[in-house]
């Protein structure tokens, strides 16, 4: 059971952001986020958006630093990836 974080290279809302994921469960991810002071509202489908101000706290708490491609590979490999739906939903029936 490992939690991973990518570098805070993602701009948004006047800040830089990282992504925090688990390779085992959302429960582990939620507990880790609470422990570093990341609000539940920062959870987005399958990861937490973590501001750069919490990056070092995440690393000190045990998050493994990886690049964004490796982070996505780990998340997908764990079966926890929830991609955003694109386009209209297919017609019913």
mmCIF file with all atom_site columns, C-alpha atoms in Angstrom, residues 16-78:
data_model
loop_
_atom_site.group_PDB
_atom_site.id
_atom_site.type_symbol
_atom_site.label_atom_id
_atom_site.label_alt_id
_atom_site.label_comp_id
_atom_site.label_asym_id
_atom_site.label_entity_id
_atom_site.label_seq_id
_atom_site.pdbx_PDB_ins_code
_atom_site.Cartn_x
_atom_site.Cartn_y
_atom_site.Cartn_z
_atom_site.occupancy
_atom_site.B_iso_or_equiv
_atom_site.pdbx_formal_charge
_atom_site.auth_seq_id
_atom_site.auth_comp_id
_atom_site.auth_asym_id
_atom_site.auth_atom_id
_atom_site.pdbx_PDB_model_num
ATOM 1  C CA . UNK A 1 16 ? 0.596   25.182 -8.510  1.00 0.00 ? 16 UNK A CA 1
ATOM 2  C CA . UNK A 1 17 ? -0.844  21.717 -7.856  1.00 0.00 ? 17 UNK A CA 1
ATOM 3  C CA . UNK A 1 18 ? 0.161   18.073 -7.480  1.00 0.00 ? 18 UNK A CA 1
ATOM 4  C CA . UNK A 1 19 ? -1.915  14.924 -7.740  1.00 0.00 ? 19 UNK A CA 1
ATOM 5  C CA . UNK A 1 20 ? -2.077  12.402 -4.904  1.00 0.00 ? 20 UNK A CA 1
ATOM 6  C CA . UNK A 1 21 ? -3.132  8.787  -5.591  1.00 0.00 ? 21 UNK A CA 1
ATOM 7  C CA . UNK A 1 22 ? -3.146  5.392  -3.892  1.00 0.00 ? 22 UNK A CA 1
ATOM 8  C CA . UNK A 1 23 ? -2.180  2.069  -5.414  1.00 0.00 ? 23 UNK A CA 1
ATOM 9  C CA . UNK A 1 24 ? -4.497  0.112  -3.148  1.00 0.00 ? 24 UNK A CA 1
ATOM 10 C CA . UNK A 1 25 ? -7.722  1.886  -2.157  1.00 0.00 ? 25 UNK A CA 1
ATOM 11 C CA . UNK A 1 26 ? -9.636  5.127  -1.945  1.00 0.00 ? 26 UNK A CA 1
ATOM 12 C CA . UNK A 1 27 ? -9.946  4.569  1.818   1.00 0.00 ? 27 UNK A CA 1
ATOM 13 C CA . UNK A 1 28 ? -6.153  4.685  2.153   1.00 0.00 ? 28 UNK A CA 1
ATOM 14 C CA . UNK A 1 29 ? -6.053  7.789  -0.038  1.00 0.00 ? 29 UNK A CA 1
ATOM 15 C CA . UNK A 1 30 ? -8.750  9.603  1.977   1.00 0.00 ? 30 UNK A CA 1
ATOM 16 C CA . UNK A 1 31 ? -7.053  8.780  5.287   1.00 0.00 ? 31 UNK A CA 1
ATOM 17 C CA . UNK A 1 32 ? -3.698  10.017 3.987   1.00 0.00 ? 32 UNK A CA 1
ATOM 18 C CA . UNK A 1 33 ? -5.234  13.244 2.687   1.00 0.00 ? 33 UNK A CA 1
ATOM 19 C CA . UNK A 1 34 ? -6.858  13.922 6.070   1.00 0.00 ? 34 UNK A CA 1
ATOM 20 C CA . UNK A 1 35 ? -3.529  13.306 7.807   1.00 0.00 ? 35 UNK A CA 1
ATOM 21 C CA . UNK A 1 36 ? -1.771  15.997 5.732   1.00 0.00 ? 36 UNK A CA 1
ATOM 22 C CA . UNK A 1 37 ? -4.617  18.499 6.023   1.00 0.00 ? 37 UNK A CA 1
ATOM 23 C CA . UNK A 1 38 ? -6.002  18.192 2.514   1.00 0.00 ? 38 UNK A CA 1
ATOM 24 C CA . UNK A 1 39 ? -9.766  18.816 2.474   1.00 0.00 ? 39 UNK A CA 1
ATOM 25 C CA . UNK A 1 40 ? -12.170 16.169 1.117   1.00 0.00 ? 40 UNK A CA 1
ATOM 26 C CA . UNK A 1 41 ? -13.362 18.725 -1.433  1.00 0.00 ? 41 UNK A CA 1
ATOM 27 C CA . UNK A 1 42 ? -9.974  18.399 -3.146  1.00 0.00 ? 42 UNK A CA 1
ATOM 28 C CA . UNK A 1 43 ? -10.861 14.816 -4.177  1.00 0.00 ? 43 UNK A CA 1
ATOM 29 C CA . UNK A 1 44 ? -11.517 14.581 -7.916  1.00 0.00 ? 44 UNK A CA 1
ATOM 30 C CA . UNK A 1 45 ? -12.835 11.166 -9.134  1.00 0.00 ? 45 UNK A CA 1
ATOM 31 C CA . UNK A 1 46 ? -9.684  9.151  -8.322  1.00 0.00 ? 46 UNK A CA 1
ATOM 32 C CA . UNK A 1 47 ? -7.105  11.549 -6.920  1.00 0.00 ? 47 UNK A CA 1
ATOM 33 C CA . UNK A 1 48 ? -6.621  14.565 -4.697  1.00 0.00 ? 48 UNK A CA 1
ATOM 34 C CA . UNK A 1 49 ? -5.519  17.900 -6.095  1.00 0.00 ? 49 UNK A CA 1
ATOM 35 C CA . UNK A 1 50 ? -2.855  18.973 -3.600  1.00 0.00 ? 50 UNK A CA 1
ATOM 36 C CA . UNK A 1 51 ? -1.601  22.587 -3.495  1.00 0.00 ? 51 UNK A CA 1
ATOM 37 C CA . UNK A 1 52 ? 2.159   23.077 -3.585  1.00 0.00 ? 52 UNK A CA 1
ATOM 38 C CA . UNK A 1 53 ? 1.976   24.304 0.018   1.00 0.00 ? 53 UNK A CA 1
ATOM 39 C CA . UNK A 1 54 ? 1.126   20.728 1.119   1.00 0.00 ? 54 UNK A CA 1
ATOM 40 C CA . UNK A 1 55 ? 3.593   18.926 -1.159  1.00 0.00 ? 55 UNK A CA 1
ATOM 41 C CA . UNK A 1 56 ? 6.399   18.606 1.414   1.00 0.00 ? 56 UNK A CA 1
ATOM 42 C CA . UNK A 1 57 ? 3.936   17.566 4.128   1.00 0.00 ? 57 UNK A CA 1
ATOM 43 C CA . UNK A 1 58 ? 2.779   14.738 1.853   1.00 0.00 ? 58 UNK A CA 1
ATOM 44 C CA . UNK A 1 59 ? 6.349   13.608 1.204   1.00 0.00 ? 59 UNK A CA 1
ATOM 45 C CA . UNK A 1 60 ? 7.227   13.768 4.915   1.00 0.00 ? 60 UNK A CA 1
ATOM 46 C CA . UNK A 1 61 ? 4.129   11.676 5.664   1.00 0.00 ? 61 UNK A CA 1
ATOM 47 C CA . UNK A 1 62 ? 5.331   8.981  3.266   1.00 0.00 ? 62 UNK A CA 1
ATOM 48 C CA . UNK A 1 63 ? 4.022   9.824  -0.213  1.00 0.00 ? 63 UNK A CA 1
ATOM 49 C CA . UNK A 1 64 ? 6.409   8.562  -2.885  1.00 0.00 ? 64 UNK A CA 1
ATOM 50 C CA . UNK A 1 65 ? 7.495   11.224 -5.359  1.00 0.00 ? 65 UNK A CA 1
ATOM 51 C CA . UNK A 1 66 ? 6.977   10.152 -8.982  1.00 0.00 ? 66 UNK A CA 1
ATOM 52 C CA . UNK A 1 67 ? 6.482   11.857 -12.330 1.00 0.00 ? 67 UNK A CA 1
ATOM 53 C CA . UNK A 1 68 ? 2.976   12.393 -13.669 1.00 0.00 ? 68 UNK A CA 1
ATOM 54 C CA . UNK A 1 69 ? 3.227   9.520  -16.188 1.00 0.00 ? 69 UNK A CA 1
ATOM 55 C CA . UNK A 1 70 ? 4.358   7.095  -13.487 1.00 0.00 ? 70 UNK A CA 1
ATOM 56 C CA . UNK A 1 71 ? 1.593   8.313  -11.167 1.00 0.00 ? 71 UNK A CA 1
ATOM 57 C CA . UNK A 1 72 ? -1.011  7.606  -13.860 1.00 0.00 ? 72 UNK A CA 1
ATOM 58 C CA . UNK A 1 73 ? 0.545   4.194  -14.577 1.00 0.00 ? 73 UNK A CA 1
ATOM 59 C CA . UNK A 1 74 ? 0.328   3.244  -10.878 1.00 0.00 ? 74 UNK A CA 1
ATOM 60 C CA . UNK A 1 75 ? -3.258  4.467  -10.560 1.00 0.00 ? 75 UNK A CA 1
ATOM 61 C CA . UNK A 1 76 ? -4.354  2.617  -13.689 1.00 0.00 ? 76 UNK A CA 1
ATOM 62 C CA . UNK A 1 77 ? -2.438  -0.533 -12.719 1.00 0.00 ? 77 UNK A CA 1
ATOM 63 C CA . UNK A 1 78 ? -4.233  -0.580 -9.373  1.00 0.00 ? 78 UNK A CA 1
#
